[in-house]
Short mmCIF file of C-alpha atoms in Angstrom, two decimals:
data_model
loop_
_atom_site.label_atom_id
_atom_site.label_comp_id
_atom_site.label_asym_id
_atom_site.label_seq_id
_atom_site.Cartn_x
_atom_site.Cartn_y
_atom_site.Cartn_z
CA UNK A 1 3.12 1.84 -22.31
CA UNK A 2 4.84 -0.90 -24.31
CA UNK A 3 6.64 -1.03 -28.12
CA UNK A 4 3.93 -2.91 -29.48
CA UNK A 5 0.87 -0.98 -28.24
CA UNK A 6 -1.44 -3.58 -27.26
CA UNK A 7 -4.51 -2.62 -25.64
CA UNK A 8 -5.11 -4.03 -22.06
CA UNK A 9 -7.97 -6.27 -21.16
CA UNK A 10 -10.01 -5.11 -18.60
CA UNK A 11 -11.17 -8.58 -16.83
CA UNK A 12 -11.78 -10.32 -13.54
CA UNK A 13 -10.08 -13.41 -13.63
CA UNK A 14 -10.10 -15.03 -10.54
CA UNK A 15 -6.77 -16.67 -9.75
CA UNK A 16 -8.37 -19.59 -7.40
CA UNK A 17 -9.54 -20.66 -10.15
CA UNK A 18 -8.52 -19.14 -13.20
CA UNK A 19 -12.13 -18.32 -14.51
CA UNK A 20 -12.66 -15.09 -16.10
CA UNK A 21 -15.75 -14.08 -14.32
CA UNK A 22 -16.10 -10.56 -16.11
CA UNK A 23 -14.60 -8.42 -19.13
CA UNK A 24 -14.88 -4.72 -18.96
CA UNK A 25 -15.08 -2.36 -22.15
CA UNK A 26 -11.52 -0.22 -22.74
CA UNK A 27 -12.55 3.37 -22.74
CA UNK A 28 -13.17 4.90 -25.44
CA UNK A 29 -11.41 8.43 -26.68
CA UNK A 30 -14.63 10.49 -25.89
CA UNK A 31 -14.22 8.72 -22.44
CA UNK A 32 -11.02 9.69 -21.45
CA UNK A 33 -11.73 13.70 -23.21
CA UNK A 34 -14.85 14.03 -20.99
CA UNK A 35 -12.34 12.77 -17.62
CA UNK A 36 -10.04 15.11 -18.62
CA UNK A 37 -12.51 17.92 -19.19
CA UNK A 38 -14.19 16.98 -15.97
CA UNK A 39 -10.92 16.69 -13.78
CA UNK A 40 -9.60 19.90 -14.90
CA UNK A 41 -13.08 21.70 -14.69
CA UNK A 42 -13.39 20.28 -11.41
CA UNK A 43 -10.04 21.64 -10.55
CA UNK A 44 -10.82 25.34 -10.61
CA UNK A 45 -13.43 25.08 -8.49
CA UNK A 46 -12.72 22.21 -5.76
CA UNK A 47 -9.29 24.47 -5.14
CA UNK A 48 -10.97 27.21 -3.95
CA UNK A 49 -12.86 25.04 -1.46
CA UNK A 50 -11.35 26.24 2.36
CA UNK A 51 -9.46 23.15 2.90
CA UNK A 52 -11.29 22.61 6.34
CA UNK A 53 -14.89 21.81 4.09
CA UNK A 54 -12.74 19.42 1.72
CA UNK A 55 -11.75 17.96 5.15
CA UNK A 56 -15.13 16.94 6.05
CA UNK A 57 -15.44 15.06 2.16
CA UNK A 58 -11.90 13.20 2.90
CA UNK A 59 -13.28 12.02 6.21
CA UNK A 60 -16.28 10.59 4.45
CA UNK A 61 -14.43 8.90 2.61
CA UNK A 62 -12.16 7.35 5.39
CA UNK A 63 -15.83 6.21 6.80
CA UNK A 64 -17.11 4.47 3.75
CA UNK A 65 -13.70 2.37 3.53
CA UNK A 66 -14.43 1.20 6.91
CA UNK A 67 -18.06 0.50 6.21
CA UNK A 68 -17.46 -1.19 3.09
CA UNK A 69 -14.63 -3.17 4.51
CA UNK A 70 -16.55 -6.67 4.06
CA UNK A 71 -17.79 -6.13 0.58
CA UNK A 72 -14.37 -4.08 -0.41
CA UNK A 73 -12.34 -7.05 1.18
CA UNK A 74 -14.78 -9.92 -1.14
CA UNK A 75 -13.59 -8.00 -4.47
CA UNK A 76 -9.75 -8.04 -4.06
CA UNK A 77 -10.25 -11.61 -3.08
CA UNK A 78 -12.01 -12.60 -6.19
CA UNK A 79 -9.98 -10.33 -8.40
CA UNK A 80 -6.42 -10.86 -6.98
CA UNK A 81 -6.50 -13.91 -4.52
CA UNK A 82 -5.67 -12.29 -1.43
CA UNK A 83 -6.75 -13.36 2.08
CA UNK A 84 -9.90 -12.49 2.81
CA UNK A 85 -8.46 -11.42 6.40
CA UNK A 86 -5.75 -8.95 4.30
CA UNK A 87 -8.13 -7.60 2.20
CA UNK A 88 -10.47 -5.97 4.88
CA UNK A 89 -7.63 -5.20 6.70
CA UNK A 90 -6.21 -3.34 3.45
CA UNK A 91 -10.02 -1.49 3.38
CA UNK A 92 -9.72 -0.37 7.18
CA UNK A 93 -6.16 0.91 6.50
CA UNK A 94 -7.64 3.28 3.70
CA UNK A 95 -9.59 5.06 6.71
CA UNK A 96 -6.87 5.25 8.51
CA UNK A 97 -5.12 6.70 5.74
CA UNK A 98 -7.55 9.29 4.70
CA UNK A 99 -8.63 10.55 8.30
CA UNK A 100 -4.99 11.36 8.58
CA UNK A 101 -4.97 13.59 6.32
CA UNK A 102 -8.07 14.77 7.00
CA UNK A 103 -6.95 15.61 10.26
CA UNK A 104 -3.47 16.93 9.28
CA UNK A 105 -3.91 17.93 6.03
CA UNK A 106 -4.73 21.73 7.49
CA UNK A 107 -1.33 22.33 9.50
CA UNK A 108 0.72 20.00 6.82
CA UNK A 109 -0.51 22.70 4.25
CA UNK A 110 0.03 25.75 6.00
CA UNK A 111 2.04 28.59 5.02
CA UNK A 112 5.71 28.90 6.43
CA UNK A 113 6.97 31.63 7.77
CA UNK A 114 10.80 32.42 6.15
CA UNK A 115 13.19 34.23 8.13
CA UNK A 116 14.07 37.59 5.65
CA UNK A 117 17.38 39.56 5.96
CA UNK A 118 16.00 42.35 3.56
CA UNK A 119 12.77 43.07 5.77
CA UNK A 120 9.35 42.25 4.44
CA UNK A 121 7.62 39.13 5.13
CA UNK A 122 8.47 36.10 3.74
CA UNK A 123 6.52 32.48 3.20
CA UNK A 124 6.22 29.62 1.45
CA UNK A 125 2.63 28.52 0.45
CA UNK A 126 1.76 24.86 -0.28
CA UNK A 127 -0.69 25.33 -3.15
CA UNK A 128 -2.45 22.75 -5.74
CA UNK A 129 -1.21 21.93 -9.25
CA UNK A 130 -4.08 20.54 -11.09
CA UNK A 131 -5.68 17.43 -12.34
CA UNK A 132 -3.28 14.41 -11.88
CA UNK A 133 -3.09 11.02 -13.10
CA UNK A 134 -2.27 8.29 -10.74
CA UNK A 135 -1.70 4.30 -12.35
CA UNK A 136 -2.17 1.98 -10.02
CA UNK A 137 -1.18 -1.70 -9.37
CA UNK A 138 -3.09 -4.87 -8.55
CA UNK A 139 -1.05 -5.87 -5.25
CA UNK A 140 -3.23 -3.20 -3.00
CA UNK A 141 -6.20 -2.62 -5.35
CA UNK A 142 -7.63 0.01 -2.47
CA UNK A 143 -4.17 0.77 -0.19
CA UNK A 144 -2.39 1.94 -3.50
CA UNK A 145 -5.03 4.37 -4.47
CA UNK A 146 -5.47 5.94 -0.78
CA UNK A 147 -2.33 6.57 -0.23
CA UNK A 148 -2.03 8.76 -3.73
CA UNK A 149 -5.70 10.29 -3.42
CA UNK A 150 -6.19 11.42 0.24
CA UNK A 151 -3.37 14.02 0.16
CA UNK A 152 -3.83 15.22 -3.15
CA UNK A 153 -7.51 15.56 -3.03
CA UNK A 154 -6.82 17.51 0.56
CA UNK A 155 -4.33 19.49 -1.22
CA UNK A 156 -6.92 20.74 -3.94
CA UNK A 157 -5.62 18.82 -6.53
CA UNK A 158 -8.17 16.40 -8.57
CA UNK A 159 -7.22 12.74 -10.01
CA UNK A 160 -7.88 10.63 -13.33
CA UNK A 161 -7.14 7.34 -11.88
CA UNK A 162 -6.52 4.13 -13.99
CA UNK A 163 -6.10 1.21 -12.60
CA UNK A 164 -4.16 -2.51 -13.05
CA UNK A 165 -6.17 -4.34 -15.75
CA UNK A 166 -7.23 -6.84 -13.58
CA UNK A 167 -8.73 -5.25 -10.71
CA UNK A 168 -11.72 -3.20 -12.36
CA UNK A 169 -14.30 -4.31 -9.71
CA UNK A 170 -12.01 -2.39 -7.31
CA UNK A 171 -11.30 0.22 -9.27
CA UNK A 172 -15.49 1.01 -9.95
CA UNK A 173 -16.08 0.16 -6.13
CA UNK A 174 -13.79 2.88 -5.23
CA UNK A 175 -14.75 5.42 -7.47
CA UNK A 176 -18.35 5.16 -5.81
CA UNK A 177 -16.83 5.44 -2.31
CA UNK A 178 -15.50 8.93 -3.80
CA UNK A 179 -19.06 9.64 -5.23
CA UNK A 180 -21.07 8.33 -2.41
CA UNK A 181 -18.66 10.62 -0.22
CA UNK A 182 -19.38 14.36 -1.78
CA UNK A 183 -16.28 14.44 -4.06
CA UNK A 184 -17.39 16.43 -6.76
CA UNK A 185 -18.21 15.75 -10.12
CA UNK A 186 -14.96 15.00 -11.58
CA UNK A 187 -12.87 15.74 -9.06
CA UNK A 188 -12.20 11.64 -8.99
CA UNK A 189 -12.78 9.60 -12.21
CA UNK A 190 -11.63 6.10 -13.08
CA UNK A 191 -10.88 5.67 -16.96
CA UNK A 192 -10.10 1.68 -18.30
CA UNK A 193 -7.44 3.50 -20.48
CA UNK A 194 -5.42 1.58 -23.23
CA UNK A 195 -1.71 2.07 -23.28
CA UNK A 196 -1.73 4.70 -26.38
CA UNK A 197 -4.64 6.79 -24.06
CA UNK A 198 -2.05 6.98 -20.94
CA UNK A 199 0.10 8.48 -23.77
CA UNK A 200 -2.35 10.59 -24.42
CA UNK A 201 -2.88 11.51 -21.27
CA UNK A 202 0.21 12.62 -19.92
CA UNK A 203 0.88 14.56 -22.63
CA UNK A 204 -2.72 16.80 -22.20
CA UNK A 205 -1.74 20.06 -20.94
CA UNK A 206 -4.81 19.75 -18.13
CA UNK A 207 -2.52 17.21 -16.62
CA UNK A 208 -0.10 18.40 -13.90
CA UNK A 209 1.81 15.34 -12.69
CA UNK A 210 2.03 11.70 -12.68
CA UNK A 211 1.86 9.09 -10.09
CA UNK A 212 2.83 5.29 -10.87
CA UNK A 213 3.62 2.29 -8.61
CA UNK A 214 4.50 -0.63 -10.56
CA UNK A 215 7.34 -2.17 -12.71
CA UNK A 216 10.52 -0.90 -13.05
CA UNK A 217 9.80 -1.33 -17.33
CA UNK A 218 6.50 0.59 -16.79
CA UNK A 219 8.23 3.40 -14.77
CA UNK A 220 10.62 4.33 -17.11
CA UNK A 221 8.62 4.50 -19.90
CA UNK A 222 5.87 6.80 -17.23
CA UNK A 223 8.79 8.97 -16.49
CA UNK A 224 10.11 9.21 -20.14
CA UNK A 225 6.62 10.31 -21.18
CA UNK A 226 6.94 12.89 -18.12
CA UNK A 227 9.96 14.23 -18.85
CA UNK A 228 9.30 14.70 -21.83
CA UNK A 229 6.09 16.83 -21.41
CA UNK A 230 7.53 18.33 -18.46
CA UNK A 231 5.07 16.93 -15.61
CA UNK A 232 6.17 16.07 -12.07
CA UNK A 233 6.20 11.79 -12.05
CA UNK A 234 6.39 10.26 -8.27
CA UNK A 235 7.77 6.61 -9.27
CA UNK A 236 7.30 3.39 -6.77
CA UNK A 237 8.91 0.72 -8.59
CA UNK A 238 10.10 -2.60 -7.23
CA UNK A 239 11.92 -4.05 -4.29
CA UNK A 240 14.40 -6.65 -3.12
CA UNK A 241 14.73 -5.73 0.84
CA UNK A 242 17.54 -7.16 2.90
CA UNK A 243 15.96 -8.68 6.09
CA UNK A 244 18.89 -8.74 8.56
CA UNK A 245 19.29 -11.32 11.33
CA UNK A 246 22.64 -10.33 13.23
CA UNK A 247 21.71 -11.95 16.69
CA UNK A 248 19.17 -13.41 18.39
CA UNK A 249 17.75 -15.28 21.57
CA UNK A 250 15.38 -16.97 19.77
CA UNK A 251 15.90 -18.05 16.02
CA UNK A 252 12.28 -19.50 16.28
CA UNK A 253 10.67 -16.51 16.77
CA UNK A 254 12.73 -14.84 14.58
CA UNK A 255 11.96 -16.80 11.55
CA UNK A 256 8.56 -16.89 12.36
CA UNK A 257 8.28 -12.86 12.13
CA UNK A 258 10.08 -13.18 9.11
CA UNK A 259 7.93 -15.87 7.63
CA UNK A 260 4.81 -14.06 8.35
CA UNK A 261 6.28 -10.87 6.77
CA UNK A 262 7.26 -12.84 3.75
CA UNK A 263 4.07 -14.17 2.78
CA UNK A 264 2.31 -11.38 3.92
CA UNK A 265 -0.09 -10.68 0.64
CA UNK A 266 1.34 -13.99 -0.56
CA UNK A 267 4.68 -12.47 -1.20
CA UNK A 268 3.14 -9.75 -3.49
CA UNK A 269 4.43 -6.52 -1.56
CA UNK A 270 6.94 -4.13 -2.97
CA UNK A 271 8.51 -3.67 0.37
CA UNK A 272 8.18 -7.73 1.46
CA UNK A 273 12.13 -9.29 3.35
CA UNK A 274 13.13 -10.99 -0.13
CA UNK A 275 16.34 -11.25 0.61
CA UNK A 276 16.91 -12.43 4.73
CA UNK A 277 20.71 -12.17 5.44
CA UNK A 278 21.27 -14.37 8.31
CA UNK A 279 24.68 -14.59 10.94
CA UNK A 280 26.18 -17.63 10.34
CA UNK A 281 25.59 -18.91 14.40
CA UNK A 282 21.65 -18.46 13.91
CA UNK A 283 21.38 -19.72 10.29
CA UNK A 284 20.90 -23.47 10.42
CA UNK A 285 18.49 -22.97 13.61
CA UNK A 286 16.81 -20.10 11.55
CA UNK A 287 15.96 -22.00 7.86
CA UNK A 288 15.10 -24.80 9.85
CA UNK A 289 12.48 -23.27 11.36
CA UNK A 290 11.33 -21.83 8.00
CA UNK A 291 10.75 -24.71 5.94
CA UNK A 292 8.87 -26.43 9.38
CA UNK A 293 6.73 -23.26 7.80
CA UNK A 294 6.71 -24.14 4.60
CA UNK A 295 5.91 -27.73 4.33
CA UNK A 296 2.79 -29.28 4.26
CA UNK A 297 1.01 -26.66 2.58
CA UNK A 298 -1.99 -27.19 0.69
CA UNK A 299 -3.89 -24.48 -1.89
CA UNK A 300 -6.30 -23.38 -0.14
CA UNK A 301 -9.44 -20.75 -0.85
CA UNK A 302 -8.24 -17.13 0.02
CA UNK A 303 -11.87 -16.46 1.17
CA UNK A 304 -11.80 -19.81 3.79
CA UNK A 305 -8.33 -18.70 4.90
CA UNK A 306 -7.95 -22.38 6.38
CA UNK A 307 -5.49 -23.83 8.16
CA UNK A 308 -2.33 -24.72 6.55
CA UNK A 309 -3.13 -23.41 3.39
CA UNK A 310 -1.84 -20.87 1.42
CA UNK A 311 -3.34 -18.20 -1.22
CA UNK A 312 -2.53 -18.10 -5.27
CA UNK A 313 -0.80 -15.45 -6.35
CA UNK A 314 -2.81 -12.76 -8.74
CA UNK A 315 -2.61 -14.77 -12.23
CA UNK A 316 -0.96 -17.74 -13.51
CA UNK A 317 1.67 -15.44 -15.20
CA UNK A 318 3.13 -14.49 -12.10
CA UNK A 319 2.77 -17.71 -10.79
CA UNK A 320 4.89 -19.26 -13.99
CA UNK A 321 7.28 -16.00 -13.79
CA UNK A 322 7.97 -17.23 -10.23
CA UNK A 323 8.54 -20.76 -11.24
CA UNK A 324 10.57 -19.79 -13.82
CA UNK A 325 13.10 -17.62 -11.34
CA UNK A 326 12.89 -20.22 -8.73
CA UNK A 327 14.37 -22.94 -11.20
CA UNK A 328 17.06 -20.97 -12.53
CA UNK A 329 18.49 -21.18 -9.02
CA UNK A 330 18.16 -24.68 -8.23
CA UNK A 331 19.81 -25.30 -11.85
CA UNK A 332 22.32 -23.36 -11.10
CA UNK A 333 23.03 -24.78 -7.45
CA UNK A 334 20.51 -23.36 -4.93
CA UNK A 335 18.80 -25.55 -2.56
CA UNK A 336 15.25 -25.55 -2.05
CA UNK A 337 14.39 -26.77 1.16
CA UNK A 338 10.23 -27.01 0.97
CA UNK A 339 7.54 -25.70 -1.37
CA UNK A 340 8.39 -24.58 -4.58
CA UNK A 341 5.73 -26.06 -6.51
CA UNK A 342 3.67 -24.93 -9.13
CA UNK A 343 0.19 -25.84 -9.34
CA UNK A 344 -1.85 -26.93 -11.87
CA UNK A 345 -3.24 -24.17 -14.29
CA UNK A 346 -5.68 -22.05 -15.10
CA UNK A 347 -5.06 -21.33 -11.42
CA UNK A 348 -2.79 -19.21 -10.38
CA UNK A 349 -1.28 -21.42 -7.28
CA UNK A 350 2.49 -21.75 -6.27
CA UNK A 351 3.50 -22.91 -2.70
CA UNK A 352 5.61 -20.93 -0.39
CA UNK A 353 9.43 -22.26 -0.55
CA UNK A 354 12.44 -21.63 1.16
CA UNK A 355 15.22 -21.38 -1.14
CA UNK A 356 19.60 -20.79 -0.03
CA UNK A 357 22.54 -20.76 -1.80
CA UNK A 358 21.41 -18.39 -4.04
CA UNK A 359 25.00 -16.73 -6.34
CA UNK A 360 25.49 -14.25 -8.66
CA UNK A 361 24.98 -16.48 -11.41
CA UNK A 362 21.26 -16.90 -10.68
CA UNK A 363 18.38 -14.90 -11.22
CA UNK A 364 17.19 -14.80 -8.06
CA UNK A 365 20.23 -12.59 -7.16
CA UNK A 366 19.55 -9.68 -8.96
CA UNK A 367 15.64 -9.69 -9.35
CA UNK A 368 12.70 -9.47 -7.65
CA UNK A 369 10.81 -12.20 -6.29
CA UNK A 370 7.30 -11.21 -6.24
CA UNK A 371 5.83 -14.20 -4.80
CA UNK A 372 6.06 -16.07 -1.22
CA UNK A 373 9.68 -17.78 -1.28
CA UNK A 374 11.98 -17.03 1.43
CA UNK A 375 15.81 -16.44 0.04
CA UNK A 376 18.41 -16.62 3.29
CA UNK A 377 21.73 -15.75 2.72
CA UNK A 378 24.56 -16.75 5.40
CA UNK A 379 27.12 -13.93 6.37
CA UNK A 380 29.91 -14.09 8.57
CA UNK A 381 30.50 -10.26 10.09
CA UNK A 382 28.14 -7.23 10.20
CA UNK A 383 30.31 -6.16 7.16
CA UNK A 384 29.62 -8.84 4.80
CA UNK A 385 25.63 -8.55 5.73
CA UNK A 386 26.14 -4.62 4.91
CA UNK A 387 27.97 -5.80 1.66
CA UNK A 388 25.29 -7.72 0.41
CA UNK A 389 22.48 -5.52 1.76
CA UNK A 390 23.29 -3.28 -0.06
CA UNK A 391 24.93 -5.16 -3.20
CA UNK A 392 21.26 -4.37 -5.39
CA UNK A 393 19.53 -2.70 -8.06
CA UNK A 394 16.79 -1.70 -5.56
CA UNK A 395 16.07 0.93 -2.60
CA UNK A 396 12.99 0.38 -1.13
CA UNK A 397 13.39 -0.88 2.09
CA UNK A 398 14.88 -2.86 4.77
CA UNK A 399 15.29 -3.68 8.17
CA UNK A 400 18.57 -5.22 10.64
CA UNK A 401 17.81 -7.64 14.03
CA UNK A 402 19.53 -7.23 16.97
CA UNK A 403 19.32 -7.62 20.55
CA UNK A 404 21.98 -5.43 20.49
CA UNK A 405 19.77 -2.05 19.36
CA UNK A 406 23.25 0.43 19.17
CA UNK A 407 25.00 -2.60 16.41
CA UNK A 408 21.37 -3.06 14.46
CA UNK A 409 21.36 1.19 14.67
CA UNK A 410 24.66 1.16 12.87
CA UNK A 411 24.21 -1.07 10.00
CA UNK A 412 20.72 -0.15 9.76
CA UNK A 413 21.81 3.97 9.34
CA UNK A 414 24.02 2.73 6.56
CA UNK A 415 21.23 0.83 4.18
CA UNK A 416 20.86 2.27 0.98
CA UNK A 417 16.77 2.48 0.91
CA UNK A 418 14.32 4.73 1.23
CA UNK A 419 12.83 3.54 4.46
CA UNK A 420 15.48 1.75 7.03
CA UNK A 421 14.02 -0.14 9.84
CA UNK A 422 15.84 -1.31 13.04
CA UNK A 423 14.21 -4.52 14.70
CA UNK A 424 10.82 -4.47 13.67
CA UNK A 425 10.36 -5.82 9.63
CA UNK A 426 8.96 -1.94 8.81
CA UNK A 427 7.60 1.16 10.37
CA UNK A 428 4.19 1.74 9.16
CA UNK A 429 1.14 3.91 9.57
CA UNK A 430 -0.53 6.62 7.74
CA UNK A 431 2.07 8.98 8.96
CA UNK A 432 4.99 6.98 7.84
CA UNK A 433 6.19 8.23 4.60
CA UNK A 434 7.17 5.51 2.08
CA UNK A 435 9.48 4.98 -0.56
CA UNK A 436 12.77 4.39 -2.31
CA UNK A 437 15.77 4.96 -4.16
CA UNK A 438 17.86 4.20 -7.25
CA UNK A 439 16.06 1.50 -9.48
CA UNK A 440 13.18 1.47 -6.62
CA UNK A 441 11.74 5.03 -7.98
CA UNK A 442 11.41 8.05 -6.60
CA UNK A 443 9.02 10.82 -4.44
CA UNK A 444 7.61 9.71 -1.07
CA UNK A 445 3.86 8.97 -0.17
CA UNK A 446 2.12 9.17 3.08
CA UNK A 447 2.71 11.35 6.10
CA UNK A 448 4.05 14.95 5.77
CA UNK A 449 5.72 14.24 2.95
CA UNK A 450 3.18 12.70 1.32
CA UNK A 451 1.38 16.53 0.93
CA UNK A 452 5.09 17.63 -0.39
CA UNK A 453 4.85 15.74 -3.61
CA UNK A 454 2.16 17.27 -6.34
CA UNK A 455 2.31 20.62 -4.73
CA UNK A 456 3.13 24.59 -6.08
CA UNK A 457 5.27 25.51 -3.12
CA UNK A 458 4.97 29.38 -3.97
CA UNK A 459 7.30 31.72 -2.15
CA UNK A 460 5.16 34.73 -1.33
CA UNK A 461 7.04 37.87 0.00
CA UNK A 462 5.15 41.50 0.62
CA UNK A 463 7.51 44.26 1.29
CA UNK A 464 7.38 46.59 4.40
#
C-alpha cells in the first residue's frame, strides 16, 4: 500500500514512553495462503449455519468483550496511549455492538416482500458474499474491528482481518475472543500482512470485498486495488467536523462539552469537533473558557488518568505531524492561546492547545488535525457558519448548537456529512449508522445499514 513497498513493522511501542516493548514476525506467504484457504473454506459452511445458531456465537462474543474489558482496556493503553477509562469503555461498547446485531441481525436480514404488477411473488433476499478483508486502524484497536465483524459474521460472511502495525497485542487478543467464542476455524483470522500481501490479497478471487478505515492516501490506493479486481470496498477515511455554536445561555458549558469531545481519545477520532465555528456574541466568552481547559496541563500516565493531565498521542510521528501543522499556523498568523507543546521524545506527548485565526493560507485549514487542539472560528450570521461548515475536503460529520432547536434544524439539514447532528456533539449507539462523504469515504457501518454493506441482495421471484 505505498510506491516504495516497505514492509510494516509489527511492534508495541508504547507512546508514554516510547519503548518498544515487543516486535512481531510479518506473515509469511504460506501464512496469508492458509487464511485465505481457511476463510473461504470456512465460508461454505458457516453460511449455511440458520442465522439464529450464528446468533448465539455473536452474543458470545459481545460477552467476552465485556469480560475482558480490564485486560482488553490495559493493551490499547500500552499500545496506543489511550485512557485507561476510554479503553474499557471502547471494550464494553464492542458488546454492545455485537449483541445488537445479535439481536437484530435476524429481522435486519430478512427477506422483503416486493409489490409485483405481473403476479408471482416477488423478494429481495439479503444473502452473504464470502470471505472479506477488513484493515483496521490504531485509534479504536477493538471499536474499529466490531463494528466491521459483528454484522458480517451475522450475515454469513467470514473475515481476514489485518490490523494497524502497532496494535498487534489487540489484534491477537481479539482474535482469541473470536476463538474462545465458537467462531469457527477460519471463519476469523488475523494475518500481520506486509503491504505487497494486502495486494495480494485483494486481488485473490476467495476475497469478496474490502473494508478500510484509515487515511485518505491508504484509501485510495484500497479502492484502486478494488476497483480494479472488481470487489465491493466500504472506505472510512478522515474528518474535519464543523462544531457549531450559534447561541447559547451558557458559553461555559458549552465549551466545556466541546472540550471534552475534542480530546476525547486525545483528539485521535475520525469524527472528533476539529473545526468549532463560534457566533461572534459567544466567542470571546467561549475560547476563554477553553484555554482555562487547556492550561496547566501536565503529561500524565494514560493508565493513572490523574488529574490535570493529559494522554500522548499513539507515536511520536503523530505527535511531530501535529507540531508540525500547529506551527504552520502560528507562522502564518494564528494565535495559540494555551498548550501547544511538544514534549520531549521518544515519547509521544503533545499538550492540548487552543488555536484561532486560522486562514486559508495555513494548513490547519484544509487538513486534519488528528490530535487534541481546539480550532474556533468566529462567524457573524448562520450563513457564514454554513459557508465555512461546509467549505472542506471532508464529510464525516458534524453537529450545530442552538437553544433555538427549529434554526440549529435548518443549518444542521444542510451539512454536507454523512452523519448531521443537532445539539448534542453526535448521535451514537450500535444502531446508529456511521459514515461519510466526498474525501471522508464511503459505505455506512453499524445499525441497519451496517448489514446492507457486504451483502448479495438477490431478487427472488417464483411465478404463479
Amino acid at each position: 500500500m505505498s510506491e516504495t513497498k516497505t514492509s510494516p513493522t509489527y511492534a508495541i511501542t508504547n507512546p508514554a514512553t516510547g519503548e518498544v516493548e515487543k516486535t512481531f514476525d510479518p506473515a509469511t506467504d504460506e501464512q496469508v495462503e492458509a487464511a485465505l484457504a481457511g476463510a473461504h473454506a470456512a465460508y461454505t459452511s458457516w453460511k449455511d449455519v440458520p442465522i439464529e445458531e450464528r446468533a448465539k456465537v455473536v452474543h458470545r462474543i459481545a460477552e467476552l468483550f465485556v469480560e475482558r474489558k480490564d485486560e482488553l482496556g490495559a493493551i490499547a493503553t500500552r499500545e496506543m496511549g489511550k485512557p485507561l477509562s476510554e479503553a474499557v469503555g471502547e471494550a464494553e461498547f464492542c458488546g454492545e455492538i455485537f449483541d445488537y446485531f445479535a439481536n437484530e441481525g435476524p429481522t435486519l436480514a430478512a427477506d422483503q416482500p416486493i409489490k409485483t404488477f405481473s403476479g408471482g411473488k416477488a423478494m429481495v433476499q439479503k444473502l452473504p458474499i464470502g470471505a472479506l478483508l477488513g484493515i483496521m486502524p490504531w485509534n479504536y484497536p477493538f471499536y474499529q474491528i466490531a463494528r466491521f465483524a459483528a454484522p458480517n459474521l451475522m450475515l454469513g460472511n467470514t473475515i481476514v482481518l489485518k490490523h494497524a502495525e502497532s496494535v498487534p497485542g489487540s489484534a491477537l487478543a481479539v482474535e482469541q475472543i473470536m476463538k474462545d467464542a465458537g467462531v469457527p476455524e477460519g471463519a476469523y483470522v488475523n494475518v500481520f500482512a506486509t503491504h505487497d500481501q494486502i495486494e495480494t490479497i485483494i486481488a485473490d478471487p476467495r476475497i469478496a470485498g474490502v473494508s478500510l478505515t484509515g487515511s485518505e492516501r491508504a484509501g485510495a490506493v484500497v479502492a484502486a486495488l478494488a476497483g480494479k479486481n472488481l470487489k465491493k470496498c466500504v472506505l472510512e477515511l478522515g474528518g474535519s467536523d464543523p462544531y457549531v455554536i450559534l447561541d447559547t445561555d451558557d458559553a461555559k458549558a458549552a465549551a466545556d462539552t466541546a472540550w471534552e469531545t475534542r480530546i476525547s481519545n486525545t483528539g485521535q477520532a475520525c469524527n472528533s469537533n476539529k473545526r468549532m465555528i463560534v457566533m461572534d456574541d459567544v466567542f470571546d466568552d467561549f475560547v476563554a473558557r477553553l484555554v482555562e481547559q487547556a492550561k496547566d496541563l501536565r503529561p500524565g500516565d494514560p493508565a493513572a488518568e490523574e488529574e490535570g493531565t493529559f494522554a500522548p498521542l499513539s507515536s511520536r510521528k503523530a505527535a511531530e505531524t501535529l507540531a508540525e501543522q500547529v506551527k504552520d499556523a502560528v507562522d502564518k498568523g494564528a494565535t495559540l492561546h494555551a498548550g501547544g507543546v511538544l514534549g520531549d521524545g521518544p515519547a509521544a506527548y503533545y499538550s492540548p492547545a487552543v488555536l484561532t485565526g486560522i486562514t486559508k493560507e495555513m494548513r490547519a485549514y484544509r487538513e486534519e488535525l488528528f490530535g487534541p487542539v481546539a480550532v474556533v472560528y468566529k462567524v457573524t450570521n448562520d450563513d457564514e457558519a454554513l459557508e465555512l461548515a461546509n467549505d472542506t475536503q471532508y464529510g464525516l460529520g458534524g453537529a450545530v448548537f442552538s437553544t433555538d432547536t427549529e434554526r440549529a434544524t435548518k443549518i444542521a439539514q444542510r451539512l454536507e456529512v454523512g452523519m448531521s447532528n443537532v445539539n448534542t456533539p453526535a448521535g451514537e449507539g450500535a444502531e446508529v449508522p456511521f459514515g461519510g462523504v466526498k474525501r471522508s469515504g464511503f459505505g455506512r457501518e453499524l445499525g441497519p445499514l451496517g448489514m446492507d454493506e457486504f451483502v448479495n441482495k438477490r431478487m427472488f421471484y417464483v411465478a404463479d
